[in-house]
Protein backbone atom coordinates (compact mmCIF):
# COMPACT_ATOMS: atom_id res chain seq x y z
CA UNK A 1 0.00 0.00 0.00
CA UNK A 2 1.47 3.33 -1.09
CA UNK A 3 1.99 6.12 1.43
CA UNK A 4 0.83 9.56 0.38
CA UNK A 5 2.94 12.48 1.65
CA UNK A 6 0.63 15.30 2.71
CA UNK A 7 1.88 18.86 3.18
CA UNK A 8 0.21 21.44 5.37
CA UNK A 9 1.03 24.94 6.56
CA UNK A 10 1.55 25.97 10.16
CA UNK A 11 1.85 29.75 10.26
CA UNK A 12 4.48 30.51 7.66
CA UNK A 13 6.18 27.13 7.87
CA UNK A 14 5.54 24.14 5.64
CA UNK A 15 5.70 20.75 7.35
CA UNK A 16 5.42 17.17 6.25
CA UNK A 17 2.84 15.03 7.99
CA UNK A 18 5.00 12.00 7.28
CA UNK A 19 8.58 12.25 8.49
CA UNK A 20 11.54 10.37 7.13
CA UNK A 21 12.07 7.11 9.04
CA UNK A 22 15.78 7.97 9.11
CA UNK A 23 15.24 11.25 10.94
CA UNK A 24 16.89 11.20 14.37
CA UNK A 25 14.34 12.75 16.69
CA UNK A 26 16.84 12.57 19.57
CA UNK A 27 19.69 14.42 17.87
CA UNK A 28 21.02 17.11 20.22
CA UNK A 29 23.97 18.22 18.10
CA UNK A 30 24.78 21.86 18.80
CA UNK A 31 22.70 21.95 22.00
CA UNK A 32 23.97 22.74 25.49
CA UNK A 33 22.57 21.21 28.68
CA UNK A 34 22.91 22.48 32.27
CA UNK A 35 22.60 19.65 34.81
CA UNK A 36 22.66 19.73 38.61
CA UNK A 37 23.75 16.73 40.69
CA UNK A 38 25.96 15.55 37.85
CA UNK A 39 28.69 13.68 39.76
CA UNK A 40 26.97 10.30 39.86
CA UNK A 41 23.60 8.52 39.75
CA UNK A 42 20.86 9.92 37.55
CA UNK A 43 22.73 13.17 36.91
CA UNK A 44 25.74 11.34 35.50
CA UNK A 45 23.50 9.08 33.44
CA UNK A 46 21.63 12.08 31.99
CA UNK A 47 24.89 13.86 31.15
CA UNK A 48 26.42 10.88 29.35
CA UNK A 49 23.28 10.03 27.37
CA UNK A 50 22.71 13.61 26.26
CA UNK A 51 26.38 13.87 25.29
CA UNK A 52 26.10 10.65 23.29
CA UNK A 53 23.31 12.36 21.36
CA UNK A 54 25.42 15.44 20.63
CA UNK A 55 24.93 17.87 23.53
CA UNK A 56 27.70 19.74 25.33
CA UNK A 57 27.31 19.75 29.09
CA UNK A 58 27.54 22.27 31.92
CA UNK A 59 27.27 20.48 35.25
CA UNK A 60 27.47 21.12 38.98
CA UNK A 61 27.52 19.01 42.12
CA UNK A 62 28.05 19.74 45.81
CA UNK A 63 30.74 17.04 46.24
CA UNK A 64 30.60 17.17 50.04
CA UNK A 65 28.50 15.63 52.76
CA UNK A 66 25.31 17.14 54.18
CA UNK A 67 25.16 16.38 57.89
CA UNK A 68 21.57 15.12 57.95
CA UNK A 69 21.96 12.74 55.00
CA UNK A 70 22.66 9.20 56.16
CA UNK A 71 24.39 7.87 53.04
CA UNK A 72 27.63 9.10 51.42
CA UNK A 73 27.12 11.84 48.85
CA UNK A 74 29.16 12.25 45.68
CA UNK A 75 32.81 13.29 45.80
CA UNK A 76 35.17 15.30 43.61
CA UNK A 77 36.52 11.98 42.31
CA UNK A 78 32.99 11.06 41.22
CA UNK A 79 32.71 14.40 39.43
CA UNK A 80 36.03 13.83 37.67
CA UNK A 81 34.80 10.41 36.53
CA UNK A 82 31.67 11.97 35.06
CA UNK A 83 33.80 14.51 33.20
CA UNK A 84 35.90 11.71 31.73
CA UNK A 85 32.81 9.76 30.67
CA UNK A 86 31.31 12.77 28.89
CA UNK A 87 34.60 13.63 27.20
CA UNK A 88 34.84 10.01 26.01
CA UNK A 89 31.73 10.64 23.90
CA UNK A 90 33.59 13.41 22.04
CA UNK A 91 31.52 16.20 23.56
CA UNK A 92 32.70 19.07 25.77
CA UNK A 93 31.86 19.53 29.44
CA UNK A 94 32.36 22.30 31.96
CA UNK A 95 31.90 20.94 35.49
CA UNK A 96 32.27 22.68 38.84
CA UNK A 97 31.72 22.11 42.54
CA UNK A 98 28.62 24.12 43.49
CA UNK A 99 26.01 23.83 46.24
CA UNK A 100 22.66 24.57 44.58
CA UNK A 101 21.55 26.29 47.79
CA UNK A 102 24.08 29.01 46.97
CA UNK A 103 22.20 31.20 44.47
CA UNK A 104 25.17 33.44 43.65
CA UNK A 105 27.59 30.59 43.03
CA UNK A 106 25.04 28.72 40.94
CA UNK A 107 24.44 31.84 38.87
CA UNK A 108 28.16 32.15 38.30
CA UNK A 109 28.39 28.54 37.08
CA UNK A 110 25.46 29.03 34.69
CA UNK A 111 26.88 32.29 33.36
CA UNK A 112 30.33 30.72 32.89
CA UNK A 113 28.81 27.88 30.90
CA UNK A 114 26.83 30.31 28.75
CA UNK A 115 29.96 32.34 28.08
CA UNK A 116 31.88 29.20 27.13
CA UNK A 117 29.30 27.60 24.84
CA UNK A 118 27.29 30.62 23.70
CA UNK A 119 23.86 29.15 24.31
CA UNK A 120 21.68 27.15 26.70
CA UNK A 121 18.99 24.79 25.45
CA UNK A 122 18.35 22.21 28.17
CA UNK A 123 18.14 22.46 31.95
CA UNK A 124 17.86 19.43 34.23
CA UNK A 125 17.17 20.35 37.87
CA UNK A 126 18.19 16.90 39.05
CA UNK A 127 20.16 17.38 42.29
CA UNK A 128 18.53 15.99 45.41
CA UNK A 129 18.90 14.17 48.70
CA UNK A 130 16.80 11.79 50.78
CA UNK A 131 17.51 12.85 54.36
CA UNK A 132 15.34 10.22 56.05
CA UNK A 133 16.18 9.82 59.72
CA UNK A 134 16.34 6.76 61.93
CA UNK A 135 14.61 6.76 65.30
CA UNK A 136 14.75 8.67 67.64
CA UNK A 137 14.95 11.45 64.99
CA UNK A 138 17.46 13.63 66.81
CA UNK A 139 18.15 15.70 63.65
CA UNK A 140 14.57 15.84 62.40
CA UNK A 141 14.15 19.64 62.29
CA UNK A 142 17.47 20.17 60.56
CA UNK A 143 16.69 17.36 58.11
CA UNK A 144 13.43 19.16 57.26
CA UNK A 145 15.26 22.41 56.54
CA UNK A 146 18.16 20.84 54.65
CA UNK A 147 15.77 18.89 52.45
CA UNK A 148 13.60 21.87 51.58
CA UNK A 149 16.66 24.02 50.90
CA UNK A 150 18.08 21.46 48.47
CA UNK A 151 14.99 19.93 46.89
CA UNK A 152 12.76 22.95 46.32
CA UNK A 153 14.87 26.07 46.90
CA UNK A 154 17.68 24.44 44.91
CA UNK A 155 15.30 23.71 42.05
CA UNK A 156 14.02 27.31 42.16
CA UNK A 157 17.58 28.64 42.21
CA UNK A 158 18.35 26.52 39.15
CA UNK A 159 15.40 27.99 37.27
CA UNK A 160 16.26 31.52 38.31
CA UNK A 161 19.87 31.14 37.16
CA UNK A 162 19.19 29.51 33.81
CA UNK A 163 15.86 30.71 32.43
CA UNK A 164 17.09 34.27 31.67
CA UNK A 165 19.97 32.75 29.68
CA UNK A 166 17.60 30.55 27.67
CA UNK A 167 15.37 33.52 26.89
CA UNK A 168 18.39 35.64 25.92
CA UNK A 169 19.67 32.91 23.58
CA UNK A 170 16.28 32.86 21.86
CA UNK A 171 16.46 29.21 20.81
CA UNK A 172 13.59 27.87 22.87
CA UNK A 173 14.48 24.76 24.83
CA UNK A 174 13.38 22.31 27.49
CA UNK A 175 13.55 22.10 31.27
CA UNK A 176 13.01 18.96 33.33
CA UNK A 177 12.67 19.08 37.11
CA UNK A 178 13.18 15.82 38.97
CA UNK A 179 10.26 14.99 41.23
CA UNK A 180 9.37 11.46 42.38
CA UNK A 181 6.47 9.07 42.75
CA UNK A 182 6.38 10.69 46.21
CA UNK A 183 5.16 13.77 44.33
CA UNK A 184 2.16 11.94 42.89
CA UNK A 185 0.59 9.53 45.32
CA UNK A 186 -0.37 9.88 48.96
CA UNK A 187 1.85 8.30 51.59
CA UNK A 188 1.62 8.47 55.36
CA UNK A 189 4.05 10.45 57.48
CA UNK A 190 6.73 8.86 59.61
CA UNK A 191 6.89 12.06 61.73
CA UNK A 192 10.48 12.46 60.50
CA UNK A 193 11.44 15.87 59.14
CA UNK A 194 13.61 14.47 56.37
CA UNK A 195 10.90 12.19 55.02
CA UNK A 196 8.16 14.81 55.41
CA UNK A 197 10.24 17.42 53.59
CA UNK A 198 11.05 15.01 50.76
CA UNK A 199 7.34 14.37 50.22
CA UNK A 200 6.41 18.06 50.48
CA UNK A 201 9.19 19.17 48.14
CA UNK A 202 8.42 16.60 45.47
CA UNK A 203 4.81 17.82 45.37
CA UNK A 204 5.99 21.44 45.36
CA UNK A 205 8.23 20.83 42.35
CA UNK A 206 5.12 20.03 40.30
CA UNK A 207 3.60 23.41 41.15
CA UNK A 208 6.85 25.12 40.22
CA UNK A 209 6.91 23.25 36.91
CA UNK A 210 3.34 24.21 36.02
CA UNK A 211 3.96 27.87 36.87
CA UNK A 212 7.10 28.13 34.73
CA UNK A 213 5.60 26.08 31.88
CA UNK A 214 2.80 28.59 31.50
CA UNK A 215 5.01 31.65 31.51
CA UNK A 216 7.76 30.24 29.29
CA UNK A 217 5.54 28.75 26.59
CA UNK A 218 5.63 32.01 24.61
CA UNK A 219 9.42 31.60 24.42
CA UNK A 220 9.02 28.04 23.11
CA UNK A 221 10.60 26.74 26.33
CA UNK A 222 8.94 23.58 27.57
CA UNK A 223 8.92 22.63 31.27
CA UNK A 224 8.08 19.19 32.65
CA UNK A 225 8.69 17.04 35.70
CA UNK A 226 9.89 13.46 35.82
CA UNK A 227 8.68 11.08 38.53
CA UNK A 228 10.84 7.98 39.00
CA UNK A 229 10.14 5.01 41.21
CA UNK A 230 13.14 3.82 43.22
CA UNK A 231 16.34 4.06 41.16
CA UNK A 232 19.48 1.97 41.58
CA UNK A 233 21.68 4.69 43.05
CA UNK A 234 23.38 5.10 46.46
CA UNK A 235 20.32 7.00 47.69
CA UNK A 236 18.36 3.73 47.97
CA UNK A 237 21.06 1.05 47.91
CA UNK A 238 22.86 2.28 51.02
CA UNK A 239 23.04 0.64 54.42
CA UNK A 240 21.21 3.65 55.85
CA UNK A 241 18.23 3.14 53.51
CA UNK A 242 18.15 -0.57 54.35
CA UNK A 243 17.77 0.37 58.03
CA UNK A 244 15.09 2.91 57.16
CA UNK A 245 13.06 0.34 55.24
CA UNK A 246 13.27 -2.15 58.12
CA UNK A 247 11.90 0.53 60.49
CA UNK A 248 9.20 1.82 58.15
CA UNK A 249 7.61 -1.27 56.61
CA UNK A 250 4.19 0.37 56.16
CA UNK A 251 5.68 3.27 54.21
CA UNK A 252 7.77 0.90 52.11
CA UNK A 253 4.69 -1.12 51.13
CA UNK A 254 3.08 2.03 49.72
CA UNK A 255 5.93 2.27 47.21
CA UNK A 256 5.54 -1.22 45.75
CA UNK A 257 6.02 -1.50 41.98
CA UNK A 258 3.49 -3.41 39.89
CA UNK A 259 6.14 -4.74 37.52
CA UNK A 260 8.39 -7.38 39.10
CA UNK A 261 11.38 -5.13 39.75
CA UNK A 262 12.41 -3.57 43.07
CA UNK A 263 13.85 -0.52 41.30
CA UNK A 264 14.86 0.75 37.87
CA UNK A 265 18.24 1.80 36.50
CA UNK A 266 19.38 5.42 36.01
CA UNK A 267 19.40 4.92 32.23
CA UNK A 268 15.66 4.16 32.35
CA UNK A 269 15.06 7.65 33.67
CA UNK A 270 17.61 9.21 31.31
CA UNK A 271 15.84 7.80 28.25
CA UNK A 272 12.61 9.50 29.27
CA UNK A 273 14.50 12.73 29.94
CA UNK A 274 16.02 12.48 26.46
CA UNK A 275 12.54 12.19 24.99
CA UNK A 276 11.35 15.27 26.87
CA UNK A 277 14.27 17.49 25.84
CA UNK A 278 14.62 16.40 22.22
CA UNK A 279 12.59 16.88 19.06
CA UNK A 280 10.46 13.84 19.86
CA UNK A 281 8.99 15.71 22.83
CA UNK A 282 8.67 19.08 21.13
CA UNK A 283 5.02 19.60 22.06
CA UNK A 284 5.12 18.21 25.60
CA UNK A 285 4.98 20.85 28.34
CA UNK A 286 3.39 21.15 31.76
CA UNK A 287 3.46 17.37 31.95
CA UNK A 288 4.26 14.88 34.72
CA UNK A 289 6.33 12.12 33.10
CA UNK A 290 5.98 9.03 35.30
CA UNK A 291 8.57 6.23 35.09
CA UNK A 292 7.42 4.07 37.96
CA UNK A 293 7.04 0.41 36.91
CA UNK A 294 3.31 0.81 37.53
CA UNK A 295 3.72 1.94 41.14
CA UNK A 296 1.24 4.82 40.96
CA UNK A 297 -0.92 3.69 38.05
CA UNK A 298 -1.98 0.06 38.50
CA UNK A 299 -2.69 -2.35 41.32
CA UNK A 300 0.05 -4.65 42.57
CA UNK A 301 -0.93 -8.22 41.75
CA UNK A 302 2.47 -9.86 42.09
CA UNK A 303 5.63 -9.47 44.12
CA UNK A 304 6.77 -6.17 42.58
CA UNK A 305 8.79 -4.29 45.12
CA UNK A 306 6.52 -5.29 47.98
CA UNK A 307 9.58 -6.42 49.88
CA UNK A 308 11.57 -3.26 49.28
CA UNK A 309 14.33 -3.96 51.76
CA UNK A 310 17.72 -3.74 50.10
CA UNK A 311 20.87 -5.45 51.24
CA UNK A 312 23.72 -3.07 50.36
CA UNK A 313 26.14 -6.00 50.43
CA UNK A 314 24.15 -8.11 47.96
CSV table of C-alpha atoms in Angstrom, one decimal:
chain,number,residue,atom,x,y,z
A,1,UNK,CA,0.0,0.0,0.0
A,2,UNK,CA,1.5,3.3,-1.1
A,3,UNK,CA,2.0,6.1,1.4
A,4,UNK,CA,0.8,9.6,0.4
A,5,UNK,CA,2.9,12.5,1.6
A,6,UNK,CA,0.6,15.3,2.7
A,7,UNK,CA,1.9,18.9,3.2
A,8,UNK,CA,0.2,21.4,5.4
A,9,UNK,CA,1.0,24.9,6.6
A,10,UNK,CA,1.5,26.0,10.2
A,11,UNK,CA,1.9,29.8,10.3
A,12,UNK,CA,4.5,30.5,7.7
A,13,UNK,CA,6.2,27.1,7.9
A,14,UNK,CA,5.5,24.1,5.6
A,15,UNK,CA,5.7,20.8,7.4
A,16,UNK,CA,5.4,17.2,6.2
A,17,UNK,CA,2.8,15.0,8.0
A,18,UNK,CA,5.0,12.0,7.3
A,19,UNK,CA,8.6,12.2,8.5
A,20,UNK,CA,11.5,10.4,7.1
A,21,UNK,CA,12.1,7.1,9.0
A,22,UNK,CA,15.8,8.0,9.1
A,23,UNK,CA,15.2,11.3,10.9
A,24,UNK,CA,16.9,11.2,14.4
A,25,UNK,CA,14.3,12.8,16.7
A,26,UNK,CA,16.8,12.6,19.6
A,27,UNK,CA,19.7,14.4,17.9
A,28,UNK,CA,21.0,17.1,20.2
A,29,UNK,CA,24.0,18.2,18.1
A,30,UNK,CA,24.8,21.9,18.8
A,31,UNK,CA,22.7,22.0,22.0
A,32,UNK,CA,24.0,22.7,25.5
A,33,UNK,CA,22.6,21.2,28.7
A,34,UNK,CA,22.9,22.5,32.3
A,35,UNK,CA,22.6,19.6,34.8
A,36,UNK,CA,22.7,19.7,38.6
A,37,UNK,CA,23.8,16.7,40.7
A,38,UNK,CA,26.0,15.6,37.9
A,39,UNK,CA,28.7,13.7,39.8
A,40,UNK,CA,27.0,10.3,39.9
A,41,UNK,CA,23.6,8.5,39.7
A,42,UNK,CA,20.9,9.9,37.6
A,43,UNK,CA,22.7,13.2,36.9
A,44,UNK,CA,25.7,11.3,35.5
A,45,UNK,CA,23.5,9.1,33.4
A,46,UNK,CA,21.6,12.1,32.0
A,47,UNK,CA,24.9,13.9,31.1
A,48,UNK,CA,26.4,10.9,29.3
A,49,UNK,CA,23.3,10.0,27.4
A,50,UNK,CA,22.7,13.6,26.3
A,51,UNK,CA,26.4,13.9,25.3
A,52,UNK,CA,26.1,10.7,23.3
A,53,UNK,CA,23.3,12.4,21.4
A,54,UNK,CA,25.4,15.4,20.6
A,55,UNK,CA,24.9,17.9,23.5
A,56,UNK,CA,27.7,19.7,25.3
A,57,UNK,CA,27.3,19.8,29.1
A,58,UNK,CA,27.5,22.3,31.9
A,59,UNK,CA,27.3,20.5,35.3
A,60,UNK,CA,27.5,21.1,39.0
A,61,UNK,CA,27.5,19.0,42.1
A,62,UNK,CA,28.0,19.7,45.8
A,63,UNK,CA,30.7,17.0,46.2
A,64,UNK,CA,30.6,17.2,50.0
A,65,UNK,CA,28.5,15.6,52.8
A,66,UNK,CA,25.3,17.1,54.2
A,67,UNK,CA,25.2,16.4,57.9
A,68,UNK,CA,21.6,15.1,58.0
A,69,UNK,CA,22.0,12.7,55.0
A,70,UNK,CA,22.7,9.2,56.2
A,71,UNK,CA,24.4,7.9,53.0
A,72,UNK,CA,27.6,9.1,51.4
A,73,UNK,CA,27.1,11.8,48.9
A,74,UNK,CA,29.2,12.2,45.7
A,75,UNK,CA,32.8,13.3,45.8
A,76,UNK,CA,35.2,15.3,43.6
A,77,UNK,CA,36.5,12.0,42.3
A,78,UNK,CA,33.0,11.1,41.2
A,79,UNK,CA,32.7,14.4,39.4
A,80,UNK,CA,36.0,13.8,37.7
A,81,UNK,CA,34.8,10.4,36.5
A,82,UNK,CA,31.7,12.0,35.1
A,83,UNK,CA,33.8,14.5,33.2
A,84,UNK,CA,35.9,11.7,31.7
A,85,UNK,CA,32.8,9.8,30.7
A,86,UNK,CA,31.3,12.8,28.9
A,87,UNK,CA,34.6,13.6,27.2
A,88,UNK,CA,34.8,10.0,26.0
A,89,UNK,CA,31.7,10.6,23.9
A,90,UNK,CA,33.6,13.4,22.0
A,91,UNK,CA,31.5,16.2,23.6
A,92,UNK,CA,32.7,19.1,25.8
A,93,UNK,CA,31.9,19.5,29.4
A,94,UNK,CA,32.4,22.3,32.0
A,95,UNK,CA,31.9,20.9,35.5
A,96,UNK,CA,32.3,22.7,38.8
A,97,UNK,CA,31.7,22.1,42.5
A,98,UNK,CA,28.6,24.1,43.5
A,99,UNK,CA,26.0,23.8,46.2
A,100,UNK,CA,22.7,24.6,44.6
A,101,UNK,CA,21.5,26.3,47.8
A,102,UNK,CA,24.1,29.0,47.0
A,103,UNK,CA,22.2,31.2,44.5
A,104,UNK,CA,25.2,33.4,43.7
A,105,UNK,CA,27.6,30.6,43.0
A,106,UNK,CA,25.0,28.7,40.9
A,107,UNK,CA,24.4,31.8,38.9
A,108,UNK,CA,28.2,32.1,38.3
A,109,UNK,CA,28.4,28.5,37.1
A,110,UNK,CA,25.5,29.0,34.7
A,111,UNK,CA,26.9,32.3,33.4
A,112,UNK,CA,30.3,30.7,32.9
A,113,UNK,CA,28.8,27.9,30.9
A,114,UNK,CA,26.8,30.3,28.8
A,115,UNK,CA,30.0,32.3,28.1
A,116,UNK,CA,31.9,29.2,27.1
A,117,UNK,CA,29.3,27.6,24.8
A,118,UNK,CA,27.3,30.6,23.7
A,119,UNK,CA,23.9,29.2,24.3
A,120,UNK,CA,21.7,27.1,26.7
A,121,UNK,CA,19.0,24.8,25.4
A,122,UNK,CA,18.3,22.2,28.2
A,123,UNK,CA,18.1,22.5,32.0
A,124,UNK,CA,17.9,19.4,34.2
A,125,UNK,CA,17.2,20.3,37.9
A,126,UNK,CA,18.2,16.9,39.1
A,127,UNK,CA,20.2,17.4,42.3
A,128,UNK,CA,18.5,16.0,45.4
A,129,UNK,CA,18.9,14.2,48.7
A,130,UNK,CA,16.8,11.8,50.8
A,131,UNK,CA,17.5,12.8,54.4
A,132,UNK,CA,15.3,10.2,56.1
A,133,UNK,CA,16.2,9.8,59.7
A,134,UNK,CA,16.3,6.8,61.9
A,135,UNK,CA,14.6,6.8,65.3
A,136,UNK,CA,14.7,8.7,67.6
A,137,UNK,CA,14.9,11.5,65.0
A,138,UNK,CA,17.5,13.6,66.8
A,139,UNK,CA,18.1,15.7,63.7
A,140,UNK,CA,14.6,15.8,62.4
A,141,UNK,CA,14.1,19.6,62.3
A,142,UNK,CA,17.5,20.2,60.6
A,143,UNK,CA,16.7,17.4,58.1
A,144,UNK,CA,13.4,19.2,57.3
A,145,UNK,CA,15.3,22.4,56.5
A,146,UNK,CA,18.2,20.8,54.6
A,147,UNK,CA,15.8,18.9,52.5
A,148,UNK,CA,13.6,21.9,51.6
A,149,UNK,CA,16.7,24.0,50.9
A,150,UNK,CA,18.1,21.5,48.5
A,151,UNK,CA,15.0,19.9,46.9
A,152,UNK,CA,12.8,22.9,46.3
A,153,UNK,CA,14.9,26.1,46.9
A,154,UNK,CA,17.7,24.4,44.9
A,155,UNK,CA,15.3,23.7,42.0
A,156,UNK,CA,14.0,27.3,42.2
A,157,UNK,CA,17.6,28.6,42.2
A,158,UNK,CA,18.3,26.5,39.2
A,159,UNK,CA,15.4,28.0,37.3
A,160,UNK,CA,16.3,31.5,38.3
A,161,UNK,CA,19.9,31.1,37.2
A,162,UNK,CA,19.2,29.5,33.8
A,163,UNK,CA,15.9,30.7,32.4
A,164,UNK,CA,17.1,34.3,31.7
A,165,UNK,CA,20.0,32.8,29.7
A,166,UNK,CA,17.6,30.6,27.7
A,167,UNK,CA,15.4,33.5,26.9
A,168,UNK,CA,18.4,35.6,25.9
A,169,UNK,CA,19.7,32.9,23.6
A,170,UNK,CA,16.3,32.9,21.9
A,171,UNK,CA,16.5,29.2,20.8
A,172,UNK,CA,13.6,27.9,22.9
A,173,UNK,CA,14.5,24.8,24.8
A,174,UNK,CA,13.4,22.3,27.5
A,175,UNK,CA,13.6,22.1,31.3
A,176,UNK,CA,13.0,19.0,33.3
A,177,UNK,CA,12.7,19.1,37.1
A,178,UNK,CA,13.2,15.8,39.0
A,179,UNK,CA,10.3,15.0,41.2
A,180,UNK,CA,9.4,11.5,42.4
A,181,UNK,CA,6.5,9.1,42.7
A,182,UNK,CA,6.4,10.7,46.2
A,183,UNK,CA,5.2,13.8,44.3
A,184,UNK,CA,2.2,11.9,42.9
A,185,UNK,CA,0.6,9.5,45.3
A,186,UNK,CA,-0.4,9.9,49.0
A,187,UNK,CA,1.9,8.3,51.6
A,188,UNK,CA,1.6,8.5,55.4
A,189,UNK,CA,4.1,10.5,57.5
A,190,UNK,CA,6.7,8.9,59.6
A,191,UNK,CA,6.9,12.1,61.7
A,192,UNK,CA,10.5,12.5,60.5
A,193,UNK,CA,11.4,15.9,59.1
A,194,UNK,CA,13.6,14.5,56.4
A,195,UNK,CA,10.9,12.2,55.0
A,196,UNK,CA,8.2,14.8,55.4
A,197,UNK,CA,10.2,17.4,53.6
A,198,UNK,CA,11.0,15.0,50.8
A,199,UNK,CA,7.3,14.4,50.2
A,200,UNK,CA,6.4,18.1,50.5
A,201,UNK,CA,9.2,19.2,48.1
A,202,UNK,CA,8.4,16.6,45.5
A,203,UNK,CA,4.8,17.8,45.4
A,204,UNK,CA,6.0,21.4,45.4
A,205,UNK,CA,8.2,20.8,42.3
A,206,UNK,CA,5.1,20.0,40.3
A,207,UNK,CA,3.6,23.4,41.1
A,208,UNK,CA,6.8,25.1,40.2
A,209,UNK,CA,6.9,23.3,36.9
A,210,UNK,CA,3.3,24.2,36.0
A,211,UNK,CA,4.0,27.9,36.9
A,212,UNK,CA,7.1,28.1,34.7
A,213,UNK,CA,5.6,26.1,31.9
A,214,UNK,CA,2.8,28.6,31.5
A,215,UNK,CA,5.0,31.7,31.5
A,216,UNK,CA,7.8,30.2,29.3
A,217,UNK,CA,5.5,28.8,26.6
A,218,UNK,CA,5.6,32.0,24.6
A,219,UNK,CA,9.4,31.6,24.4
A,220,UNK,CA,9.0,28.0,23.1
A,221,UNK,CA,10.6,26.7,26.3
A,222,UNK,CA,8.9,23.6,27.6
A,223,UNK,CA,8.9,22.6,31.3
A,224,UNK,CA,8.1,19.2,32.6
A,225,UNK,CA,8.7,17.0,35.7
A,226,UNK,CA,9.9,13.5,35.8
A,227,UNK,CA,8.7,11.1,38.5
A,228,UNK,CA,10.8,8.0,39.0
A,229,UNK,CA,10.1,5.0,41.2
A,230,UNK,CA,13.1,3.8,43.2
A,231,UNK,CA,16.3,4.1,41.2
A,232,UNK,CA,19.5,2.0,41.6
A,233,UNK,CA,21.7,4.7,43.0
A,234,UNK,CA,23.4,5.1,46.5
A,235,UNK,CA,20.3,7.0,47.7
A,236,UNK,CA,18.4,3.7,48.0
A,237,UNK,CA,21.1,1.1,47.9
A,238,UNK,CA,22.9,2.3,51.0
A,239,UNK,CA,23.0,0.6,54.4
A,240,UNK,CA,21.2,3.6,55.8
A,241,UNK,CA,18.2,3.1,53.5
A,242,UNK,CA,18.1,-0.6,54.4
A,243,UNK,CA,17.8,0.4,58.0
A,244,UNK,CA,15.1,2.9,57.2
A,245,UNK,CA,13.1,0.3,55.2
A,246,UNK,CA,13.3,-2.1,58.1
A,247,UNK,CA,11.9,0.5,60.5
A,248,UNK,CA,9.2,1.8,58.1
A,249,UNK,CA,7.6,-1.3,56.6
A,250,UNK,CA,4.2,0.4,56.2
A,251,UNK,CA,5.7,3.3,54.2
A,252,UNK,CA,7.8,0.9,52.1
A,253,UNK,CA,4.7,-1.1,51.1
A,254,UNK,CA,3.1,2.0,49.7
A,255,UNK,CA,5.9,2.3,47.2
A,256,UNK,CA,5.5,-1.2,45.7
A,257,UNK,CA,6.0,-1.5,42.0
A,258,UNK,CA,3.5,-3.4,39.9
A,259,UNK,CA,6.1,-4.7,37.5
A,260,UNK,CA,8.4,-7.4,39.1
A,261,UNK,CA,11.4,-5.1,39.8
A,262,UNK,CA,12.4,-3.6,43.1
A,263,UNK,CA,13.8,-0.5,41.3
A,264,UNK,CA,14.9,0.8,37.9
A,265,UNK,CA,18.2,1.8,36.5
A,266,UNK,CA,19.4,5.4,36.0
A,267,UNK,CA,19.4,4.9,32.2
A,268,UNK,CA,15.7,4.2,32.4
A,269,UNK,CA,15.1,7.7,33.7
A,270,UNK,CA,17.6,9.2,31.3
A,271,UNK,CA,15.8,7.8,28.2
A,272,UNK,CA,12.6,9.5,29.3
A,273,UNK,CA,14.5,12.7,29.9
A,274,UNK,CA,16.0,12.5,26.5
A,275,UNK,CA,12.5,12.2,25.0
A,276,UNK,CA,11.3,15.3,26.9
A,277,UNK,CA,14.3,17.5,25.8
A,278,UNK,CA,14.6,16.4,22.2
A,279,UNK,CA,12.6,16.9,19.1
A,280,UNK,CA,10.5,13.8,19.9
A,281,UNK,CA,9.0,15.7,22.8
A,282,UNK,CA,8.7,19.1,21.1
A,283,UNK,CA,5.0,19.6,22.1
A,284,UNK,CA,5.1,18.2,25.6
A,285,UNK,CA,5.0,20.8,28.3
A,286,UNK,CA,3.4,21.2,31.8
A,287,UNK,CA,3.5,17.4,31.9
A,288,UNK,CA,4.3,14.9,34.7
A,289,UNK,CA,6.3,12.1,33.1
A,290,UNK,CA,6.0,9.0,35.3
A,291,UNK,CA,8.6,6.2,35.1
A,292,UNK,CA,7.4,4.1,38.0
A,293,UNK,CA,7.0,0.4,36.9
A,294,UNK,CA,3.3,0.8,37.5
A,295,UNK,CA,3.7,1.9,41.1
A,296,UNK,CA,1.2,4.8,41.0
A,297,UNK,CA,-0.9,3.7,38.1
A,298,UNK,CA,-2.0,0.1,38.5
A,299,UNK,CA,-2.7,-2.3,41.3
A,300,UNK,CA,0.0,-4.6,42.6
A,301,UNK,CA,-0.9,-8.2,41.7
A,302,UNK,CA,2.5,-9.9,42.1
A,303,UNK,CA,5.6,-9.5,44.1
A,304,UNK,CA,6.8,-6.2,42.6
A,305,UNK,CA,8.8,-4.3,45.1
A,306,UNK,CA,6.5,-5.3,48.0
A,307,UNK,CA,9.6,-6.4,49.9
A,308,UNK,CA,11.6,-3.3,49.3
A,309,UNK,CA,14.3,-4.0,51.8
A,310,UNK,CA,17.7,-3.7,50.1
A,311,UNK,CA,20.9,-5.5,51.2
A,312,UNK,CA,23.7,-3.1,50.4
A,313,UNK,CA,26.1,-6.0,50.4
A,314,UNK,CA,24.1,-8.1,48.0
